[in-house]
PDB file of N, CA, C and O in Angstrom:
ATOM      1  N   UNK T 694     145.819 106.313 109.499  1.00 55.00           N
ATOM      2  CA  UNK T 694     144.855 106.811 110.448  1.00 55.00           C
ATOM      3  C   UNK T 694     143.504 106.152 110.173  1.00 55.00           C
ATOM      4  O   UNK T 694     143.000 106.183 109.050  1.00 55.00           O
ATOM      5  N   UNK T 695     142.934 105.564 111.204  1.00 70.00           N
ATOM      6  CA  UNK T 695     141.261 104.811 110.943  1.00 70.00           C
ATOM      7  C   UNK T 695     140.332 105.758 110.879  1.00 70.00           C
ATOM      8  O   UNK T 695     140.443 106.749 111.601  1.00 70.00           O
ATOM      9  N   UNK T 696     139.293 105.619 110.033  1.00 70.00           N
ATOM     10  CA  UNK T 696     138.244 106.537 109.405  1.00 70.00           C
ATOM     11  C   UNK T 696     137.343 106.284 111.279  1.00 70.00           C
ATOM     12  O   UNK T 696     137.300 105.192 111.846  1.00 70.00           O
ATOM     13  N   UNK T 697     136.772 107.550 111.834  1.00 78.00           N
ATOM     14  CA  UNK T 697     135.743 107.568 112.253  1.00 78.00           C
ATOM     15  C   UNK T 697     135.037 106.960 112.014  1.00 78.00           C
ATOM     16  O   UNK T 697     134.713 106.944 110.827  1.00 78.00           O
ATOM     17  N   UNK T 698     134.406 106.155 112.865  1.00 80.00           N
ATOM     18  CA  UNK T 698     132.929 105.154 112.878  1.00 80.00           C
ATOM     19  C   UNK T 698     131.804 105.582 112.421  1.00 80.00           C
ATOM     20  O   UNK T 698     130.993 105.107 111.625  1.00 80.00           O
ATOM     21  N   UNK T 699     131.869 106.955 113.282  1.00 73.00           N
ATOM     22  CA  UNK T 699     130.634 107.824 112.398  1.00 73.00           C
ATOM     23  C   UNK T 699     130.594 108.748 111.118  1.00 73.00           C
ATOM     24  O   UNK T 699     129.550 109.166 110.618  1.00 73.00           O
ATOM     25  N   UNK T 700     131.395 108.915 110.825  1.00 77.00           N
ATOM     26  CA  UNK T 700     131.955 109.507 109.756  1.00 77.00           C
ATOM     27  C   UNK T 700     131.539 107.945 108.382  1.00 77.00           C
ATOM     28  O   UNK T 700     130.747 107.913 107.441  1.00 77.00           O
ATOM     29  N   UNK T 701     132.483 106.931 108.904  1.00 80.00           N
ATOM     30  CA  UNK T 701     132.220 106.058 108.244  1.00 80.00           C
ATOM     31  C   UNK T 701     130.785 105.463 107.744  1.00 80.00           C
ATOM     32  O   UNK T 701     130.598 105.272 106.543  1.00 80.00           O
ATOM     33  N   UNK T 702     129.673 105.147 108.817  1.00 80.00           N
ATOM     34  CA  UNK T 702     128.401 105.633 108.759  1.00 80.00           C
ATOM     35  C   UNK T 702     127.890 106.045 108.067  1.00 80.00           C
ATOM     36  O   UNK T 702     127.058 105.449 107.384  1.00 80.00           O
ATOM     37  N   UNK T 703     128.203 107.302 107.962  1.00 75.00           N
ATOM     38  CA  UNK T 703     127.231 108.553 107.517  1.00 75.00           C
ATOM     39  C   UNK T 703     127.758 108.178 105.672  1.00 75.00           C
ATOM     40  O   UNK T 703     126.932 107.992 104.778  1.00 75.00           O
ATOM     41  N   UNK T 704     129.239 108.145 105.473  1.00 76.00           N
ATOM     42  CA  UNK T 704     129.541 108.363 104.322  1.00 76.00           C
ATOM     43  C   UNK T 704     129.095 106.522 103.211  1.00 76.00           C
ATOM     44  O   UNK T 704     129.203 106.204 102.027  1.00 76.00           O
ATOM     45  N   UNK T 705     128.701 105.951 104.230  1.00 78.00           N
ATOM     46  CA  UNK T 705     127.652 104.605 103.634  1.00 78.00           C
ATOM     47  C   UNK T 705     126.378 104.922 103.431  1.00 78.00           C
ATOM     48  O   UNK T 705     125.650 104.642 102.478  1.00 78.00           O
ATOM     49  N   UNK T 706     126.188 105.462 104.292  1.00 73.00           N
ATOM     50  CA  UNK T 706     124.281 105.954 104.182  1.00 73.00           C
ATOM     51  C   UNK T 706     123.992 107.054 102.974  1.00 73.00           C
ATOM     52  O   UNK T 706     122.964 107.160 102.305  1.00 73.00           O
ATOM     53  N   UNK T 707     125.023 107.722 102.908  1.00 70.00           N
ATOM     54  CA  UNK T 707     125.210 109.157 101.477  1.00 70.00           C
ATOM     55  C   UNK T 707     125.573 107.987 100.654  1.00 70.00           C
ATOM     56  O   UNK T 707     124.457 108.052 100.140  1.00 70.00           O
ATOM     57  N   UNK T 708     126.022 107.139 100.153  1.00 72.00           N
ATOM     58  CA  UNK T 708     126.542 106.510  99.211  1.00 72.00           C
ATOM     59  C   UNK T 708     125.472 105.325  98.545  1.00 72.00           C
ATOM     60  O   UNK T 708     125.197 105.114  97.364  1.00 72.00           O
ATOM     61  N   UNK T 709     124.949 104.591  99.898  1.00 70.00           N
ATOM     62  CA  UNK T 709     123.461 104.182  99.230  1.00 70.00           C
ATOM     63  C   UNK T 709     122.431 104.939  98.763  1.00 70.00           C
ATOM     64  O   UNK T 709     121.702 104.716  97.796  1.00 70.00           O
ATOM     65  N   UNK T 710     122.426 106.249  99.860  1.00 63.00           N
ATOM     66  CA  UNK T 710     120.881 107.020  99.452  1.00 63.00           C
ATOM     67  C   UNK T 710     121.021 107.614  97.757  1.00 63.00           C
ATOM     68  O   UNK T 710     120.088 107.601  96.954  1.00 63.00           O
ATOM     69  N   UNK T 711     122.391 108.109  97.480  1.00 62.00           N
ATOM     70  CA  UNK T 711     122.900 108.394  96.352  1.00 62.00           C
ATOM     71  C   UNK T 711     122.828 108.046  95.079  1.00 62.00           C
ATOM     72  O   UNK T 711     122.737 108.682  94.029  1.00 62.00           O
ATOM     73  N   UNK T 712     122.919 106.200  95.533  1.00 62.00           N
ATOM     74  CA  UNK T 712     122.384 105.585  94.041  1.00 62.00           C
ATOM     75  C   UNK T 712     121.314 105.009  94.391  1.00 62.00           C
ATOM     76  O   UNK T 712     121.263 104.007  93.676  1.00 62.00           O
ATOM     77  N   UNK T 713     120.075 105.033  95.315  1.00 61.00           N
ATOM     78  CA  UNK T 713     118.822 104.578  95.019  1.00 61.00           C
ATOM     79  C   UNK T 713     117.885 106.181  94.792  1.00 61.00           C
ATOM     80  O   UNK T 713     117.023 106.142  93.914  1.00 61.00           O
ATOM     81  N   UNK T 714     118.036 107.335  95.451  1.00 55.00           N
ATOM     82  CA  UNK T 714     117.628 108.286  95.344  1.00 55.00           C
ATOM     83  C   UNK T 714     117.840 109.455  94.408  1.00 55.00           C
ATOM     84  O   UNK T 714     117.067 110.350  94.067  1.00 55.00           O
ATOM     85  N   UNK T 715     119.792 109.065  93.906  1.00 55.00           N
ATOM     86  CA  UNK T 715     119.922 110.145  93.081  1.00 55.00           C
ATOM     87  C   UNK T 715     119.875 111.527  93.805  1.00 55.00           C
ATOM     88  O   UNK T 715     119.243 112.537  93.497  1.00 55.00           O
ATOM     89  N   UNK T 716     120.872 111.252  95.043  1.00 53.00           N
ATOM     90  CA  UNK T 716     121.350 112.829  95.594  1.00 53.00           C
ATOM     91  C   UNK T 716     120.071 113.335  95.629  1.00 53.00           C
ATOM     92  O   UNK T 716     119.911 114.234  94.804  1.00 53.00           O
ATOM     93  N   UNK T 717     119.085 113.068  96.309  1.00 75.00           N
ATOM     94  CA  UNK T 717     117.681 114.154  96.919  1.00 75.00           C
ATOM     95  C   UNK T 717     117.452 114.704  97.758  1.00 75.00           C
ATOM     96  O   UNK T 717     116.386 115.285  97.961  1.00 75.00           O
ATOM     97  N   UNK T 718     118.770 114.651  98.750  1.00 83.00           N
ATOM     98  CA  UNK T 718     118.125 115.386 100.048  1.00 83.00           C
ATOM     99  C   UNK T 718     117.960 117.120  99.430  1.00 83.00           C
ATOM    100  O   UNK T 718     118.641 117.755  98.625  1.00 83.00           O
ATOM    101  N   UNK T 719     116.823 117.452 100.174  1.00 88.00           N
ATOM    102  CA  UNK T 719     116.726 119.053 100.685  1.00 88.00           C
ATOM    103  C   UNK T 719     116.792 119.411 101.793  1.00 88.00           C
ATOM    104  O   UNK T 719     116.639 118.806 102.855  1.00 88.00           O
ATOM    105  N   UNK T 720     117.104 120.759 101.486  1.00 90.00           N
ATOM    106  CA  UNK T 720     117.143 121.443 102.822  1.00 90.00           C
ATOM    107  C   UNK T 720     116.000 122.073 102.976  1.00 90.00           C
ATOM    108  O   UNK T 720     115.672 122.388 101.832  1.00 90.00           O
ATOM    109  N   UNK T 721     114.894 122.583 103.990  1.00 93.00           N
ATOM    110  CA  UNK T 721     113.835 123.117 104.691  1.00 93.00           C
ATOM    111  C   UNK T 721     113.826 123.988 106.027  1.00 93.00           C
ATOM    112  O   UNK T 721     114.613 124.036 106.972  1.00 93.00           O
ATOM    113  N   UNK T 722     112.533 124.718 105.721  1.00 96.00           N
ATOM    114  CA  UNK T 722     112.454 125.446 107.027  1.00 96.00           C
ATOM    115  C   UNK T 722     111.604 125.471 107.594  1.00 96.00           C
ATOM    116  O   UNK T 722     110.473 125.434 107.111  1.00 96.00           O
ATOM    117  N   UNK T 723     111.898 125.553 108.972  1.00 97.00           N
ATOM    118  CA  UNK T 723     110.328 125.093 109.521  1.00 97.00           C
ATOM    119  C   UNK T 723     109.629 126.343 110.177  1.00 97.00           C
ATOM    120  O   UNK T 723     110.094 127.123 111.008  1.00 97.00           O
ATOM    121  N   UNK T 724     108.022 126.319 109.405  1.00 97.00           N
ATOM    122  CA  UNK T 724     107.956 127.483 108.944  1.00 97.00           C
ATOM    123  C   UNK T 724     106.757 127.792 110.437  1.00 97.00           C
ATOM    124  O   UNK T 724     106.544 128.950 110.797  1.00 97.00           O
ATOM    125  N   UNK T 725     106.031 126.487 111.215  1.00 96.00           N
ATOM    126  CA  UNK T 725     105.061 126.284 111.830  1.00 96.00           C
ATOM    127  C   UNK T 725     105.152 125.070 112.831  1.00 96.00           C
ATOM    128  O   UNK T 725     105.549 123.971 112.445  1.00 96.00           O
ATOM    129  N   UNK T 726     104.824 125.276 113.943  1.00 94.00           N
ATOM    130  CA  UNK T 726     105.103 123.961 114.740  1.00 94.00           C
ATOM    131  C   UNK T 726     104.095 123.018 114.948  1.00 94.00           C
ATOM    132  O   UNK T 726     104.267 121.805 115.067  1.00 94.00           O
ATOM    133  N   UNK T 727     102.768 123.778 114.998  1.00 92.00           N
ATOM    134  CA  UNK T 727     101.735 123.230 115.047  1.00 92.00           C
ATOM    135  C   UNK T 727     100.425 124.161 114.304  1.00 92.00           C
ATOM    136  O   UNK T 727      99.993 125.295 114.511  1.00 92.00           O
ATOM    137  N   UNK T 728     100.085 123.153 113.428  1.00 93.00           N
ATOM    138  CA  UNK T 728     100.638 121.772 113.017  1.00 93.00           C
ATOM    139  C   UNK T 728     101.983 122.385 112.083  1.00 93.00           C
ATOM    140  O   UNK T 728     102.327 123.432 111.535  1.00 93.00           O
ATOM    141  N   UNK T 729     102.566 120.748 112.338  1.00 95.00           N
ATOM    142  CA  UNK T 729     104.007 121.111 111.775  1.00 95.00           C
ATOM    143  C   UNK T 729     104.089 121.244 110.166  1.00 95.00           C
ATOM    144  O   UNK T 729     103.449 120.526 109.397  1.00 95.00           O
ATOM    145  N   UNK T 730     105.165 122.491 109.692  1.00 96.00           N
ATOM    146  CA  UNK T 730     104.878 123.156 108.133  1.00 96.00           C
ATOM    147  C   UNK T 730     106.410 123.516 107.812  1.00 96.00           C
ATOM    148  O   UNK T 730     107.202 124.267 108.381  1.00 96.00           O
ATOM    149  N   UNK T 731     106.538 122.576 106.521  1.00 96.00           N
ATOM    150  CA  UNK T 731     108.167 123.068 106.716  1.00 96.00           C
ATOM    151  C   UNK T 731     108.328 123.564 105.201  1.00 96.00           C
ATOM    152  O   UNK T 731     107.897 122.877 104.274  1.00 96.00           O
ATOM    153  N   UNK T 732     109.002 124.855 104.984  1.00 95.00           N
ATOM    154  CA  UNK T 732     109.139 124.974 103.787  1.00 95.00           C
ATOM    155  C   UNK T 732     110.142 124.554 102.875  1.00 95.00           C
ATOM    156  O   UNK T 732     111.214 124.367 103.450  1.00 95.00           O
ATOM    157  N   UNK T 733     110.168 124.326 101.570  1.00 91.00           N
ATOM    158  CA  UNK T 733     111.153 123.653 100.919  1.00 91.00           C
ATOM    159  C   UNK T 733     110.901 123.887  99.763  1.00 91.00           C
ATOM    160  O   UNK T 733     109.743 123.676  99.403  1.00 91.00           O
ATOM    161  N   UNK T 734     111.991 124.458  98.664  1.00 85.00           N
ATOM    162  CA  UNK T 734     111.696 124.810  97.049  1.00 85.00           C
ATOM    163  C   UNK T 734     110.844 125.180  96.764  1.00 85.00           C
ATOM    164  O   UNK T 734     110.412 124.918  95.642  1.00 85.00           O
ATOM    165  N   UNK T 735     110.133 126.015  97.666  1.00 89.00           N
ATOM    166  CA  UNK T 735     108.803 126.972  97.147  1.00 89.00           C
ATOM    167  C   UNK T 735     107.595 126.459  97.448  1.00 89.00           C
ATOM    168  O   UNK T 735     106.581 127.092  97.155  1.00 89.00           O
ATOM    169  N   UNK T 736     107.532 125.282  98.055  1.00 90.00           N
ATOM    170  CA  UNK T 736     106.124 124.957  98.747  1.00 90.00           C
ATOM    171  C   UNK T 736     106.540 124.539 100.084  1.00 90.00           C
ATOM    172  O   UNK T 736     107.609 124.142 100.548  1.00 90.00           O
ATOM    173  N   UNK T 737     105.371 124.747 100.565  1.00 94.00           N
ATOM    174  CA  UNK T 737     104.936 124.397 101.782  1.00 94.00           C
ATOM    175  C   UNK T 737     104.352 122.879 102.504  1.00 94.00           C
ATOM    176  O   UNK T 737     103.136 122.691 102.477  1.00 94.00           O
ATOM    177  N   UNK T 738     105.194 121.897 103.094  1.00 94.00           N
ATOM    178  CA  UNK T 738     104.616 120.451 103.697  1.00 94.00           C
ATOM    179  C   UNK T 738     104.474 120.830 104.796  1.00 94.00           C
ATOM    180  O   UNK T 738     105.241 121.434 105.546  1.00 94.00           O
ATOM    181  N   UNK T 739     102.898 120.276 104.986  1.00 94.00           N
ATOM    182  CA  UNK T 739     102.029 119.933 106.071  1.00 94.00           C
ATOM    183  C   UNK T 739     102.876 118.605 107.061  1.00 94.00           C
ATOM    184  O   UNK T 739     103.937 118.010 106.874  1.00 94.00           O
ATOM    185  N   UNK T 740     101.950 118.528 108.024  1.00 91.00           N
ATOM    186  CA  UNK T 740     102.364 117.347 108.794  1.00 91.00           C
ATOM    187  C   UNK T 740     102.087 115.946 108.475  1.00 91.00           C
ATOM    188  O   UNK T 740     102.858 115.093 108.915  1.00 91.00           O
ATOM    189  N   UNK T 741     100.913 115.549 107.645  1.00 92.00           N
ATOM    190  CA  UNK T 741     100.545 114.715 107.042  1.00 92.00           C
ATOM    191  C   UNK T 741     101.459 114.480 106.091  1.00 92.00           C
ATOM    192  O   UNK T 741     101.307 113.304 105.761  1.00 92.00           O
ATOM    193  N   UNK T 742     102.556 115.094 105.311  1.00 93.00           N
ATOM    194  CA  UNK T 742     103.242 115.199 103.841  1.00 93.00           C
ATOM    195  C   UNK T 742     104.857 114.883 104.742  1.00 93.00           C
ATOM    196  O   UNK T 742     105.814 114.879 103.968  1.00 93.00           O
ATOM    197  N   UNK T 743     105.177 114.661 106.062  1.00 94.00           N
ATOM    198  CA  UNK T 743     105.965 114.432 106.796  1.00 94.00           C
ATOM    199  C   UNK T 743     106.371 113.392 107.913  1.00 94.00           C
ATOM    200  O   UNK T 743     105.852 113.397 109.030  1.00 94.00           O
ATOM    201  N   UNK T 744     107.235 112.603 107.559  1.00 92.00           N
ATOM    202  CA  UNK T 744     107.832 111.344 108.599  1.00 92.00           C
ATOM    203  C   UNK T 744     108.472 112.322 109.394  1.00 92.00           C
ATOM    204  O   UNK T 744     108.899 113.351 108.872  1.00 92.00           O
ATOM    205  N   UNK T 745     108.594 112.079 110.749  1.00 92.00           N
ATOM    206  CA  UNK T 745     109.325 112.909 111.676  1.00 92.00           C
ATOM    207  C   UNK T 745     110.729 112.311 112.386  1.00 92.00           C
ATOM    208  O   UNK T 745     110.423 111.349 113.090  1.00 92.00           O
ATOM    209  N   UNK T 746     111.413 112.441 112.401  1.00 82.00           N
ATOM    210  CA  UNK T 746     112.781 111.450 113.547  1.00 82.00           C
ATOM    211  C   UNK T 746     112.047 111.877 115.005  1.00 82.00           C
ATOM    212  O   UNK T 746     111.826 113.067 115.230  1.00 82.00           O
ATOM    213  N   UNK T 747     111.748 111.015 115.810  1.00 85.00           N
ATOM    214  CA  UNK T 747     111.102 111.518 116.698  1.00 85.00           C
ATOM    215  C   UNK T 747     112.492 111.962 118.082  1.00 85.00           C
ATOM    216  O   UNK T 747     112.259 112.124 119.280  1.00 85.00           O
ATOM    217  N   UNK T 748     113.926 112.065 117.361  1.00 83.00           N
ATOM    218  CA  UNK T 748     115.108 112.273 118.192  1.00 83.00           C
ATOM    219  C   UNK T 748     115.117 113.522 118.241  1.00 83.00           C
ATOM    220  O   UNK T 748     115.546 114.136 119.218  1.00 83.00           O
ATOM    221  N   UNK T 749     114.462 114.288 116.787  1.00 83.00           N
ATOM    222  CA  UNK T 749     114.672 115.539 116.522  1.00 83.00           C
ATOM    223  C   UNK T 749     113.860 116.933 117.096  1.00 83.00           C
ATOM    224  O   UNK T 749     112.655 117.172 117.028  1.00 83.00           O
ATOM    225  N   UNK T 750     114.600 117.499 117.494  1.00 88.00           N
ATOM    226  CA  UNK T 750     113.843 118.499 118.682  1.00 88.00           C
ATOM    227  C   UNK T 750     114.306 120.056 117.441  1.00 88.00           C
ATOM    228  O   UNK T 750     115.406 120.382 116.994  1.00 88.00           O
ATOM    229  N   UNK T 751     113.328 120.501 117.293  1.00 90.00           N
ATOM    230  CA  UNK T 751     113.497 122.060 116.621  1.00 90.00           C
ATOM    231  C   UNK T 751     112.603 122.549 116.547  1.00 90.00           C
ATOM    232  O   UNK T 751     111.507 122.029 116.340  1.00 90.00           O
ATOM    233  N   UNK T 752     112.914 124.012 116.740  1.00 95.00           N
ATOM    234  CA  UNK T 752     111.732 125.125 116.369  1.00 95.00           C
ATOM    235  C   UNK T 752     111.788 126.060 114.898  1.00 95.00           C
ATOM    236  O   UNK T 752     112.525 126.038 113.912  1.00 95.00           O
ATOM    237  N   UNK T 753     110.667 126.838 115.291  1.00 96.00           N
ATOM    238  CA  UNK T 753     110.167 127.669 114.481  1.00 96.00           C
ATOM    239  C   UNK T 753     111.536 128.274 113.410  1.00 96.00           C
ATOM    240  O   UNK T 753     112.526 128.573 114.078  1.00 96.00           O
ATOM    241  N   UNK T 754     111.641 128.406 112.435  1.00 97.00           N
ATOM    242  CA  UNK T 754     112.688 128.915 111.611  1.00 97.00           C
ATOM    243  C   UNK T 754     114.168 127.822 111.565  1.00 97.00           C
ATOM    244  O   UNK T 754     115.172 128.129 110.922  1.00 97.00           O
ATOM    245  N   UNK T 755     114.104 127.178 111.970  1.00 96.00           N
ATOM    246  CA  UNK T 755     115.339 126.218 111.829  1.00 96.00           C
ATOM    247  C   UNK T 755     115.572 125.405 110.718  1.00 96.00           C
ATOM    248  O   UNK T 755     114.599 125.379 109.964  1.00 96.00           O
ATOM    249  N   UNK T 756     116.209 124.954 110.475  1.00 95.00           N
ATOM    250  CA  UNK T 756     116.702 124.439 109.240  1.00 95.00           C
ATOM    251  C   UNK T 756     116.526 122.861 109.193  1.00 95.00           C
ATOM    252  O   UNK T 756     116.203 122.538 110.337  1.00 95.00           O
ATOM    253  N   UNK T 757     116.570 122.134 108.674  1.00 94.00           N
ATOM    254  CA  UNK T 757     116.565 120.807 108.407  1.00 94.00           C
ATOM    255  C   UNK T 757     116.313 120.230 107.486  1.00 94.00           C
ATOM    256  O   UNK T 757     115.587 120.768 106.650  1.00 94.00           O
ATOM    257  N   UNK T 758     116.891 118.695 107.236  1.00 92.00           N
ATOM    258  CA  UNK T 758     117.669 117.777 105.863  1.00 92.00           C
ATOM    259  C   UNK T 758     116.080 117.010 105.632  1.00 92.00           C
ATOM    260  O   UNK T 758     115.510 116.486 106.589  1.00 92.00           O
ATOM    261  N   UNK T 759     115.676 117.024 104.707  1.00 91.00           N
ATOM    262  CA  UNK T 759     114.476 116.396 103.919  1.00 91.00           C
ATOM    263  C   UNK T 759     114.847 115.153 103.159  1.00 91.00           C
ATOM    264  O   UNK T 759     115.988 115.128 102.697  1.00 91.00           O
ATOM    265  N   UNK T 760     114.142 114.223 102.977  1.00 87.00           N
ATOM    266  CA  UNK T 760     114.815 113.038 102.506  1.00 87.00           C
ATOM    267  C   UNK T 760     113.468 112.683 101.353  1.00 87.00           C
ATOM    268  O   UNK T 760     112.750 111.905 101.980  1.00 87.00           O
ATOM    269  N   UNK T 761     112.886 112.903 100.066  1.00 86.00           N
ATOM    270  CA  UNK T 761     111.780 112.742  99.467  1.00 86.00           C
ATOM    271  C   UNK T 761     111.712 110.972  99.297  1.00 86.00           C
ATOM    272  O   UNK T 761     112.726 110.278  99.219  1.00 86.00           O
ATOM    273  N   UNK T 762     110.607 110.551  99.269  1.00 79.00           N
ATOM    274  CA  UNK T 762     110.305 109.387  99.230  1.00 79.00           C
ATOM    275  C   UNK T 762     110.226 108.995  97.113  1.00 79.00           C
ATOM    276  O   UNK T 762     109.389 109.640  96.481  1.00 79.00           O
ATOM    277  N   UNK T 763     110.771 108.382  96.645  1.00 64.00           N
ATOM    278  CA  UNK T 763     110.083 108.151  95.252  1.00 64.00           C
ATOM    279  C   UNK T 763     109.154 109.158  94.373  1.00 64.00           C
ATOM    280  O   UNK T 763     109.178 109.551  93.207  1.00 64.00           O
ATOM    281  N   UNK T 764     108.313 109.385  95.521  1.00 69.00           N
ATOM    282  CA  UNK T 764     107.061 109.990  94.435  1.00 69.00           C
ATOM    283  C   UNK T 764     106.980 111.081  94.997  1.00 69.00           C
ATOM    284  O   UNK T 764     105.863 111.585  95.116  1.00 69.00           O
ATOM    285  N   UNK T 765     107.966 111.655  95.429  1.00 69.00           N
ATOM    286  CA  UNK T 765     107.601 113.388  96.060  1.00 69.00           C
ATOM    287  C   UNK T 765     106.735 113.711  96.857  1.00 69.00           C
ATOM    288  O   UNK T 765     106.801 114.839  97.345  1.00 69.00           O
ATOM    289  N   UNK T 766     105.767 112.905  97.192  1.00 79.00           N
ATOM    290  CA  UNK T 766     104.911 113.194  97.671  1.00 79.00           C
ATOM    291  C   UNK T 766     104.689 113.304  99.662  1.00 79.00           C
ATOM    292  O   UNK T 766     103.833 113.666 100.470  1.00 79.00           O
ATOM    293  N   UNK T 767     105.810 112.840  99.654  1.00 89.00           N
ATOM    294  CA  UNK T 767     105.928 112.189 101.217  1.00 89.00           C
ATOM    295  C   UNK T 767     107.298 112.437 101.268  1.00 89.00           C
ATOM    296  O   UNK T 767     108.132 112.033 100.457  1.00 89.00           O
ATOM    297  N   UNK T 768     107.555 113.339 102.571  1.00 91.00           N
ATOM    298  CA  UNK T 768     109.222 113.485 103.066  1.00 91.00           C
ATOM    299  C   UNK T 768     109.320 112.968 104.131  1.00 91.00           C
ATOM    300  O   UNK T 768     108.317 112.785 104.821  1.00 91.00           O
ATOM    301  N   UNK T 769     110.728 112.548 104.594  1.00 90.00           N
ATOM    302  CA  UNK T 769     111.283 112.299 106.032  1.00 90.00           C
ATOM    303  C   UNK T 769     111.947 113.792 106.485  1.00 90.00           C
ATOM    304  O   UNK T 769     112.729 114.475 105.823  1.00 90.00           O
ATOM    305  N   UNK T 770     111.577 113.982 107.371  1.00 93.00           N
ATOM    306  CA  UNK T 770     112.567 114.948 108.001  1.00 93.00           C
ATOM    307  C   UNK T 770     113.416 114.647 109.369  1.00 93.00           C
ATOM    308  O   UNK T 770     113.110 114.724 110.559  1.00 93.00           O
ATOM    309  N   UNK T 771     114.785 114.216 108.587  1.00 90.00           N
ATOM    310  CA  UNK T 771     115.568 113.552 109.212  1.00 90.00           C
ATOM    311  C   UNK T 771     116.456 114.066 110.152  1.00 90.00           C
ATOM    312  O   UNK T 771     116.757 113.278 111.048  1.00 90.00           O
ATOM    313  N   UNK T 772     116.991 115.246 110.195  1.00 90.00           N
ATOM    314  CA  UNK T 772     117.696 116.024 111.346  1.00 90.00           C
ATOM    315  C   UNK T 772     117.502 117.526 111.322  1.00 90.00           C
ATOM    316  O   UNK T 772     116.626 117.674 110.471  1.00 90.00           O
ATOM    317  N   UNK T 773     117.760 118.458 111.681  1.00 92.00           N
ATOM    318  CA  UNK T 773     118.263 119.961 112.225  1.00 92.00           C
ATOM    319  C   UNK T 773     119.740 120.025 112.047  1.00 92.00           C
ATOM    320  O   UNK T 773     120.678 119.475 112.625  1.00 92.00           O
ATOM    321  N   UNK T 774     119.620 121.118 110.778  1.00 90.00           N
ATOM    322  CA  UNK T 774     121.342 121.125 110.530  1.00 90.00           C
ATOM    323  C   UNK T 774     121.422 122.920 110.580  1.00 90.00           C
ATOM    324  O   UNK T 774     120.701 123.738 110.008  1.00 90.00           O
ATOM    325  N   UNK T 775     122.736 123.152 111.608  1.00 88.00           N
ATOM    326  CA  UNK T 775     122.990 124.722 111.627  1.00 88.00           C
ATOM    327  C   UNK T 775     124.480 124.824 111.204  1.00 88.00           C
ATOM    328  O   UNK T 775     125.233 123.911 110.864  1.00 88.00           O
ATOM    329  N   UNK T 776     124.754 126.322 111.320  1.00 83.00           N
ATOM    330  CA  UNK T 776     126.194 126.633 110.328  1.00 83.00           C
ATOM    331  C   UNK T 776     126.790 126.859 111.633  1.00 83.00           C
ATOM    332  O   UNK T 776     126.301 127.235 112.698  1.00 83.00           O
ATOM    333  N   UNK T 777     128.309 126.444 111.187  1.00 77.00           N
ATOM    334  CA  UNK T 777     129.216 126.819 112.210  1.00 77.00           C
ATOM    335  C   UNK T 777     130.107 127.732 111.745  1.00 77.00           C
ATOM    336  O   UNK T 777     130.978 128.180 112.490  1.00 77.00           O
TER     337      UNK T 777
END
């Protein structure tokens, strides 16, 4: 059976981010829309402290995958992930 394309994808992109990052994603909540405030491990990022996917559409209390840059100091917030 052939692996999904996207599946395949995704499980390259986890496999690089893995050994240059060392497994960092977090999970967050978004705590404020404007300006945008997402919480994560006990603090609070501003909008300035945030890259945005500009694909990504979410509100107030939703969840989403954090991607830390090197120096902690700067996140991507890369999608909106919910439970099924």
């Amino acid at each position: 059976m052939e692996e999904n394309p996207y599946c395949a994808f995704i499980n390259s992109l986890r496999k690089d981010m893995d050994e240059r990052m060392g497994n960092s994603f977090r999970l967050g909540t978004v705590k404020r829309m404007s300006p945008l405030t997402v919480e994560t491990s006990g603090i609070e990022l501003e909008s300035e402290e945030l890259s945005v996917n500009p694909d990504v559409t979410f509100e107030r209390g939703d969840s989403v995958v954090l991607l830390p840059f090197s120096d902690n100091q700067k996140f991507i917030l890369l999608c909106k992930v919910v439970d099924r």
